[in-house]
């Protein structure tokens, strides 16, 4: 029994907690835009919160969640994946539109971090913008594969070569966070009629998809003064994209196709693999 | 913004925001029509302590061209070609300005006058479309701008005809 006891207790030898040295707290100020429309008479205002950086994750979203958990549970913001793929937490941090979950907190505790909602958007509450119109614009470009002949779901495959698939790189990764569109001054002044960089990037993604047959019609739907031509290559969109995409380039390609001086993208409508597959890869 | 519940300043009661796609039109040309406010609906007041209406003096004045009577986007068949010609004229000016200053001929003077006026006209057209919103005000301002362009062109042609010519006049600035 005694040797049994020793063996049993030896399990716990390495588990005694080592006392950590007491570190000073590094307090950082977060100045956050607040507005609650259900409170009569309240105007938008800034509230300052202090967060101990030694007790907080690296990203601005970590600080926001910490503030909501510990200091002010009325703070409203969107978040979901916390890894920069869902596009929920897009907001204006220190003047730039980014995702809060991938924006590192500036570790200089003497500087204030200013958090605003996406610029020039109607606000539902605090940092939550109303993206209804943004998504309605996205829906209006018909962001799905369209074929002229009937598609028998599950019976056919639309083959795409490796080269054709490579054309979609830099376009399909868009997470519709709206950082680019809400950074575009043209979108600020004309958001009702100008589609904005995010939606135009996605429309280009479908125009050059080799499996989509409606490229001419997609381009033709933009033949007016506003949908595309409010873009004046300000380039704010490319600067702020948190996924590193280039909406301005996609818009330029759309303009090239609309001018009629460049060939429409080549399509490959085959339903069978190439004859020399897999050597064709 | 969805058409229903669009109060003048864009405030929408929280009740309606929960069903965001309820009033979106799916036709491409009709997307701008979502801005037309139909019936302004307020959510039922939950209790006497929380008011979900925003009083008039708090309503944000709409700064975008949210217009109650917007029609679907007017199609411009030649928008693409027009854009292309704008770029060609800009490139032409790049060659024409130093070229006409060097050559100092009457032909290049008239070409320069025409290209400058046309380039400035199309440029101002874009700017006015960008910043002047509404139904009639853009037309008024565009009309003024077109008048100014025509007057400028007539003035430049007159100057070319009666005076030293555009290129010589530009060169004279340096001798001031």
Coordinates of C-alpha atoms in Angstrom, one line a residue:
Chain A
X1 CA 0.0 0.0 0.0
X2 CA 2.8 2.5 0.9
X3 CA 4.6 2.0 -2.5
X4 CA 1.2 2.3 -4.1
X5 CA 0.7 5.6 -2.3
X6 CA 4.1 6.9 -3.4
X7 CA 3.5 6.0 -7.0
X8 CA 0.1 7.6 -6.9
X9 CA 1.3 10.8 -5.4
X10 CA 4.3 11.0 -7.7
X11 CA 1.8 11.8 -10.4
X12 CA 1.3 15.3 -8.9
X13 CA 5.0 16.2 -8.6
X14 CA 5.2 18.2 -11.7
X15 CA 1.8 19.9 -11.5
X16 CA 2.4 22.4 -8.7
X17 CA 1.7 25.9 -10.1
X18 CA 4.8 28.0 -10.4
X19 CA 4.0 31.5 -9.0
X20 CA 4.0 34.1 -11.9
X21 CA 5.8 37.4 -11.3
X22 CA 3.2 40.2 -10.9
X23 CA 3.3 42.2 -14.1
X24 CA 1.9 45.8 -14.3
X25 CA -1.2 46.3 -16.3
X26 CA -0.8 48.0 -19.6
X27 CA -4.0 50.0 -20.0
X28 CA -5.0 51.1 -23.5
X29 CA -7.8 53.5 -24.3
X30 CA -10.4 52.4 -26.8
X31 CA -12.7 55.3 -28.0
X32 CA -15.8 53.6 -29.5
X33 CA -18.7 55.1 -31.4
X34 CA -22.0 54.6 -29.6
X35 CA -25.5 55.3 -30.6
X36 CA -28.7 53.7 -29.5
X37 CA -31.7 54.9 -31.7
X38 CA -34.2 53.5 -29.2
X39 CA -33.2 56.0 -26.6
X40 CA -35.1 59.2 -27.3
X41 CA -32.9 62.2 -27.9
X42 CA -29.6 60.4 -27.9
X43 CA -27.0 61.6 -30.4
X44 CA -24.1 59.5 -31.6
X45 CA -21.2 59.9 -29.1
X46 CA -17.8 58.4 -28.2
X47 CA -17.3 56.4 -25.0
X48 CA -13.8 55.6 -23.8
X49 CA -13.0 52.2 -22.4
X50 CA -9.7 51.1 -20.8
X51 CA -8.4 47.6 -21.5
X52 CA -5.5 45.9 -19.9
X53 CA -3.4 44.7 -22.9
X54 CA -1.7 42.1 -20.7
X55 CA -5.0 40.4 -20.2
X56 CA -6.4 40.7 -23.7
X57 CA -6.0 38.9 -27.0
X58 CA -4.0 40.4 -29.8
X59 CA -6.8 41.6 -32.1
X60 CA -9.2 44.5 -31.8
X61 CA -12.1 42.1 -31.7
X62 CA -10.6 40.5 -28.6
X63 CA -10.7 43.9 -27.0
X64 CA -14.3 44.6 -28.0
X65 CA -15.4 41.2 -26.7
X66 CA -13.5 41.9 -23.4
X67 CA -15.2 45.3 -23.1
X68 CA -18.6 43.8 -23.8
X69 CA -18.0 41.0 -21.3
X70 CA -16.5 42.9 -18.4
X71 CA -17.4 46.6 -18.8
X72 CA -20.4 47.4 -21.0
X73 CA -22.6 44.7 -22.2
X74 CA -24.7 47.1 -24.2
X75 CA -21.9 47.5 -26.8
X76 CA -23.3 46.2 -30.1
X77 CA -21.1 44.8 -32.9
X78 CA -21.2 42.0 -35.4
X79 CA -18.8 39.1 -35.1
X80 CA -18.7 35.4 -36.0
X81 CA -15.7 33.5 -37.1
X82 CA -13.0 35.5 -35.4
X83 CA -10.5 34.5 -38.1
X84 CA -11.2 36.9 -41.0
X85 CA -13.3 34.7 -43.2
X86 CA -16.9 35.5 -42.5
X87 CA -16.8 39.3 -43.0
X88 CA -19.1 40.1 -40.0
X89 CA -16.8 42.3 -37.9
X90 CA -15.9 44.9 -40.6
X91 CA -15.6 48.4 -39.0
X92 CA -13.5 51.5 -39.2
X93 CA -10.5 51.2 -36.9
X94 CA -8.2 54.2 -36.6
X95 CA -9.5 55.6 -39.8
X96 CA -9.2 52.4 -41.9
X97 CA -11.9 49.9 -42.8
X98 CA -10.8 46.4 -41.7
X99 CA -12.0 43.3 -40.0
X100 CA -11.7 43.7 -36.2
X101 CA -10.7 40.1 -35.8
X102 CA -7.6 40.4 -38.0
X103 CA -6.6 43.9 -36.9
X104 CA -3.8 43.7 -34.3
X105 CA -4.1 46.2 -31.4
X106 CA -1.4 48.8 -31.5
X107 CA 0.6 47.8 -28.5
X108 CA 1.7 51.4 -27.8
X109 CA -0.5 52.0 -24.7
X110 CA -0.1 55.8 -24.9
X111 CA -2.2 55.9 -28.1
X112 CA -6.0 55.7 -28.3
X113 CA -7.6 53.3 -30.7
X114 CA -10.6 54.9 -32.3
X115 CA -13.4 52.5 -33.5
X116 CA -16.1 53.7 -35.7
X117 CA -18.7 51.9 -37.8
X118 CA -18.3 51.6 -41.6
X119 CA -18.4 55.1 -43.0
X120 CA -21.5 56.6 -44.6
X121 CA -23.8 53.8 -43.7
X122 CA -27.0 54.0 -41.8
X123 CA -26.5 52.6 -38.4
X124 CA -28.7 50.1 -36.6
X125 CA -26.9 50.5 -33.3
X126 CA -23.4 51.3 -32.2
X127 CA -21.0 49.6 -34.6
X128 CA -23.7 47.7 -36.6
X129 CA -24.4 49.2 -40.1
X130 CA -27.4 48.5 -42.2
X131 CA -26.1 46.4 -45.1
X132 CA -29.5 45.7 -46.7
X133 CA -28.9 47.8 -49.7
X134 CA -25.4 46.4 -50.1
X135 CA -26.7 42.9 -50.2
X136 CA -29.6 43.9 -52.5
X137 CA -27.0 45.3 -55.0
X138 CA -25.1 42.0 -54.7
X139 CA -28.3 40.1 -55.5
X140 CA -29.0 42.3 -58.4
X141 CA -26.0 41.1 -60.4
X142 CA -27.2 37.5 -60.3
X143 CA -24.1 36.0 -58.6
X144 CA -24.7 32.4 -59.8
X145 CA -23.8 30.3 -62.8
X146 CA -26.1 30.8 -65.7
X147 CA -26.3 28.6 -68.8
X148 CA -28.3 29.0 -71.9
X149 CA -29.3 25.4 -72.1
X150 CA -31.2 23.7 -69.4
X151 CA -29.1 22.5 -66.5
X152 CA -29.9 19.0 -65.3
X153 CA -28.8 19.2 -61.7
X154 CA -26.7 16.2 -60.8
X155 CA -26.5 14.7 -64.3
X156 CA -23.8 16.9 -65.8
X157 CA -20.5 18.4 -64.8
X158 CA -19.2 21.7 -66.1
X159 CA -15.6 21.1 -66.7
X160 CA -13.1 23.8 -66.1
X161 CA -9.4 23.6 -66.9
X162 CA -6.7 24.5 -64.4
X163 CA -5.9 27.7 -66.4
X164 CA -9.6 28.8 -66.4
X165 CA -9.9 28.1 -62.7
X166 CA -6.8 30.2 -62.1
X167 CA -8.6 33.2 -63.6
X168 CA -11.0 33.2 -60.6
X169 CA -8.1 33.6 -58.1
X170 CA -8.3 36.9 -56.5
X171 CA -12.0 37.2 -57.2
X172 CA -13.7 34.2 -55.4
X173 CA -12.1 35.0 -52.1
X174 CA -14.3 38.0 -51.5
X175 CA -16.1 37.7 -48.2
X176 CA -18.5 40.6 -48.8
X177 CA -17.4 42.4 -45.7
X178 CA -18.2 45.7 -47.4
X179 CA -14.9 47.3 -46.3
X180 CA -14.1 48.3 -49.9
X181 CA -17.5 49.7 -50.9
X182 CA -17.8 51.7 -47.7
X183 CA -14.3 53.1 -48.3
X184 CA -15.2 54.4 -51.8
X185 CA -16.1 58.1 -51.9
X186 CA -18.1 57.5 -55.1
X187 CA -20.1 54.9 -53.2
X188 CA -20.6 57.4 -50.4
X189 CA -22.1 60.0 -52.7
X190 CA -24.0 57.6 -55.0
X191 CA -24.6 54.4 -53.2
X192 CA -28.1 54.1 -54.4
X193 CA -27.1 53.8 -58.1
X194 CA -23.4 53.0 -58.1
X195 CA -22.8 49.3 -57.4
X196 CA -19.5 49.7 -55.5
X197 CA -16.3 47.8 -55.7
X198 CA -17.4 44.6 -53.8
X199 CA -20.4 44.0 -56.1
X200 CA -18.4 44.9 -59.2
X201 CA -15.6 42.5 -58.2
X202 CA -18.2 39.7 -57.9
X203 CA -19.9 40.5 -61.2
X204 CA -16.5 40.3 -62.9
X205 CA -16.0 36.9 -61.1
X206 CA -19.0 35.6 -63.0
X207 CA -18.2 37.4 -66.2
X208 CA -14.9 35.6 -66.6
X209 CA -16.0 32.3 -65.2
X210 CA -15.5 29.9 -68.2
X211 CA -18.6 28.0 -67.3
X212 CA -21.0 31.0 -67.4
X213 CA -22.7 31.7 -70.7
X214 CA -24.2 35.1 -69.9
X215 CA -21.0 37.3 -70.0
X216 CA -22.4 39.6 -72.7
X217 CA -25.7 40.1 -70.9
X218 CA -23.9 40.8 -67.6
X219 CA -21.8 43.5 -69.2
X220 CA -24.8 44.8 -71.1
X221 CA -26.7 45.4 -67.8
X222 CA -24.1 47.9 -66.8
X223 CA -24.7 50.2 -69.8
X224 CA -25.7 53.4 -67.9
X225 CA -23.9 56.3 -66.3
X226 CA -24.0 55.0 -62.7
X227 CA -23.5 51.2 -62.3
X228 CA -19.8 51.1 -63.2
X229 CA -18.8 54.5 -64.4
X230 CA -18.9 56.3 -61.1
X231 CA -15.6 54.6 -60.4
X232 CA -12.8 57.1 -60.9
X233 CA -10.0 54.8 -59.9
X234 CA -9.7 56.4 -56.4
X235 CA -8.2 53.0 -55.3
X236 CA -9.4 53.2 -51.7
X237 CA -11.0 49.8 -52.2
X238 CA -7.8 48.0 -53.0
X239 CA -6.0 49.8 -50.2
X240 CA -8.5 48.6 -47.5
X241 CA -9.4 45.1 -48.6
X242 CA -8.7 42.9 -45.6
X243 CA -8.3 39.8 -47.8
X244 CA -5.8 41.5 -50.1
X245 CA -8.0 41.5 -53.2
X246 CA -8.0 44.1 -55.9
X247 CA -11.5 45.4 -56.7
X248 CA -10.1 48.4 -58.7
X249 CA -8.4 46.0 -61.1
X250 CA -11.6 44.0 -61.6
X251 CA -13.5 47.3 -62.3
X252 CA -10.9 48.3 -64.8
X253 CA -11.3 44.9 -66.6
X254 CA -15.1 45.5 -66.6
X255 CA -14.6 48.9 -68.2
X256 CA -12.3 47.4 -70.8
X257 CA -15.0 44.9 -71.7
X258 CA -17.7 47.6 -71.8
X259 CA -15.6 49.7 -74.2
X260 CA -16.0 47.0 -76.8
X261 CA -12.4 47.2 -77.7
X262 CA -11.3 44.1 -75.9
X263 CA -12.5 40.5 -76.6
X264 CA -15.0 39.0 -74.3
X265 CA -13.6 36.3 -72.1
X266 CA -13.3 32.8 -73.6
X267 CA -15.7 30.3 -72.5
X268 CA -15.5 26.5 -72.3
X269 CA -18.9 25.0 -72.1
X270 CA -17.8 21.3 -72.3
X271 CA -19.7 18.8 -70.2
X272 CA -17.0 16.2 -70.6
X273 CA -13.3 16.1 -69.6
X274 CA -10.8 17.1 -72.2
X275 CA -9.8 14.3 -74.6
X276 CA -6.2 14.2 -73.4
X277 CA -7.1 14.4 -69.7
X278 CA -5.2 14.2 -67.4
X279 CA -2.2 15.2 -69.6
X280 CA -4.0 18.5 -70.4
X281 CA -3.4 19.7 -66.8
Chain B
X1 CA -32.4 50.5 -48.0
X2 CA -35.5 48.6 -48.2
X3 CA -38.4 50.5 -49.6
X4 CA -40.8 50.1 -46.8
X5 CA -39.9 51.7 -43.6
X6 CA -37.5 54.2 -45.1
X7 CA -38.1 57.2 -43.0
X8 CA -36.9 60.5 -44.4
X9 CA -33.5 60.2 -42.7
X10 CA -33.1 56.5 -43.2
X11 CA -33.9 55.4 -39.7
X12 CA -35.7 52.1 -39.7
X13 CA -37.4 50.6 -36.7
X14 CA -35.6 47.6 -35.3
X15 CA -38.7 45.4 -35.9
X16 CA -38.3 45.8 -39.7
X17 CA -34.6 45.3 -39.8
X18 CA -35.0 41.8 -38.6
X19 CA -36.6 40.9 -41.9
X20 CA -34.2 42.6 -44.3
X21 CA -35.2 41.0 -47.6
X22 CA -38.9 41.4 -47.3
X23 CA -39.2 44.3 -49.7
X24 CA -36.2 44.0 -52.0
X25 CA -37.0 43.9 -55.7
X26 CA -35.0 41.3 -57.5
X27 CA -35.0 42.8 -61.0
X28 CA -31.8 44.4 -62.0
X29 CA -33.2 47.7 -63.2
X30 CA -35.5 47.9 -60.3
X31 CA -32.9 47.9 -57.7
X32 CA -32.8 51.6 -57.3
X33 CA -36.6 51.6 -56.9
X34 CA -36.0 50.1 -53.4
X35 CA -35.3 53.7 -52.4
X36 CA -38.9 54.8 -53.0
X37 CA -40.6 54.9 -49.7
X38 CA -44.0 53.3 -49.7
X39 CA -45.9 53.3 -46.5
X40 CA -43.9 54.4 -43.5
X41 CA -44.5 51.7 -40.9
X42 CA -43.5 52.1 -37.3
X43 CA -43.3 49.1 -35.1
X44 CA -45.8 48.8 -32.3
X45 CA -44.5 50.5 -29.2
X46 CA -43.3 47.7 -26.9
X47 CA -44.1 49.6 -23.8
X48 CA -44.4 53.2 -22.6
X49 CA -40.8 53.5 -21.5
X50 CA -39.1 52.7 -24.7
X51 CA -39.9 54.7 -27.7
X52 CA -38.9 53.4 -31.1
X53 CA -39.7 56.6 -33.1
X54 CA -37.1 59.2 -33.7
X55 CA -38.3 62.7 -33.3
X56 CA -38.1 65.0 -36.4
X57 CA -35.3 67.1 -35.1
X58 CA -33.1 64.1 -34.8
X59 CA -33.6 62.7 -38.2
X60 CA -30.3 62.7 -40.2
X61 CA -30.7 64.6 -43.4
X62 CA -30.0 62.2 -46.1
X63 CA -26.8 63.0 -47.8
X64 CA -26.9 60.4 -50.6
X65 CA -29.3 60.8 -53.5
X66 CA -32.0 58.9 -51.7
X67 CA -34.9 60.3 -53.6
X68 CA -38.5 59.4 -53.2
X69 CA -39.3 59.4 -56.8
X70 CA -36.3 57.6 -58.4
X71 CA -37.1 55.8 -61.5
X72 CA -35.1 52.7 -62.5
X73 CA -31.7 53.5 -64.0
X74 CA -31.9 55.0 -67.5
X75 CA -30.0 52.9 -69.9
X76 CA -27.3 54.6 -72.0
X77 CA -26.7 52.5 -75.0
X78 CA -23.4 54.2 -75.8
X79 CA -22.0 54.6 -72.3
X80 CA -19.1 52.2 -73.2
X81 CA -18.2 53.9 -76.4
X82 CA -18.5 57.4 -74.8
X83 CA -16.0 56.3 -72.1
X84 CA -13.6 55.1 -74.7
X85 CA -13.8 58.3 -76.7
X86 CA -13.2 60.3 -73.5
X87 CA -9.9 58.4 -73.0
X88 CA -8.9 58.9 -76.7
X89 CA -9.5 62.7 -76.4
X90 CA -7.4 62.7 -73.2
X91 CA -4.6 60.9 -74.9
X92 CA -4.9 63.2 -77.9
X93 CA -4.6 66.2 -75.7
X94 CA -1.4 64.7 -74.3
X95 CA 0.1 64.9 -77.8
X96 CA -1.8 68.0 -78.9
X97 CA -0.8 70.5 -76.1
X98 CA 3.0 70.2 -76.7
X99 CA 2.5 69.7 -80.4
X100 CA 0.4 72.8 -80.9
X101 CA 2.8 74.9 -78.8
X102 CA 5.7 73.8 -81.0
X103 CA 3.9 74.1 -84.3
X104 CA 1.9 77.2 -83.7
X105 CA -0.3 76.6 -86.7
X106 CA -3.9 77.7 -87.1
X107 CA -5.2 74.1 -87.6
X108 CA -3.6 72.9 -84.3
X109 CA -5.0 76.0 -82.6
X110 CA -8.5 75.2 -83.5
X111 CA -8.0 71.5 -82.7
X112 CA -6.6 72.5 -79.4
X113 CA -9.6 74.7 -78.7
X114 CA -12.0 72.0 -79.6
X115 CA -10.2 69.3 -77.7
X116 CA -9.8 71.4 -74.5
X117 CA -13.5 72.4 -74.5
X118 CA -14.7 68.9 -75.1
X119 CA -12.4 67.4 -72.5
X120 CA -13.4 69.9 -69.9
X121 CA -17.0 69.5 -70.7
X122 CA -17.0 65.7 -70.3
X123 CA -14.9 66.1 -67.1
X124 CA -17.3 68.6 -65.6
X125 CA -20.3 66.4 -66.7
X126 CA -18.8 63.5 -64.6
X127 CA -18.2 65.8 -61.6
X128 CA -21.8 67.2 -61.7
X129 CA -23.3 63.8 -62.0
X130 CA -21.2 62.7 -59.0
X131 CA -22.1 65.6 -56.6
X132 CA -25.3 67.2 -57.8
X133 CA -28.2 64.9 -56.8
X134 CA -31.9 65.1 -57.3
X135 CA -34.3 65.3 -60.2
X136 CA -34.0 68.8 -61.7
X137 CA -30.9 70.4 -60.1
X138 CA -28.4 68.3 -62.1
X139 CA -30.2 69.2 -65.3
X140 CA -30.0 72.9 -64.4
X141 CA -26.3 72.7 -63.5
X142 CA -25.5 70.6 -66.5
X143 CA -27.3 73.2 -68.7
X144 CA -25.2 76.0 -67.2
X145 CA -22.0 74.0 -67.8
X146 CA -22.9 73.3 -71.4
X147 CA -23.7 76.9 -72.0
X148 CA -20.3 77.8 -70.5
X149 CA -18.6 75.2 -72.7
X150 CA -20.3 76.6 -75.9
X151 CA -19.4 80.2 -74.9
X152 CA -15.8 79.1 -74.2
X153 CA -15.5 77.4 -77.5
X154 CA -17.0 80.4 -79.4
X155 CA -14.7 82.7 -77.5
X156 CA -11.6 80.5 -78.2
X157 CA -12.5 80.3 -81.9
X158 CA -13.0 84.1 -82.0
X159 CA -9.6 84.5 -80.3
X160 CA -8.0 82.2 -82.8
X161 CA -9.5 84.0 -85.7
X162 CA -9.0 87.7 -84.7
X163 CA -6.1 87.5 -82.3
X164 CA -2.6 85.9 -82.3
X165 CA -3.9 82.3 -81.8
X166 CA -4.2 80.0 -78.8
X167 CA -0.6 78.6 -78.9
X168 CA 1.0 82.0 -79.2
X169 CA -1.2 83.3 -76.4
X170 CA -0.1 80.5 -74.1
X171 CA 3.5 81.2 -74.9
X172 CA 3.0 84.9 -74.2
X173 CA 2.2 84.0 -70.5
X174 CA 5.8 83.1 -70.1
X175 CA 7.0 86.5 -71.3
X176 CA 4.8 88.3 -68.7

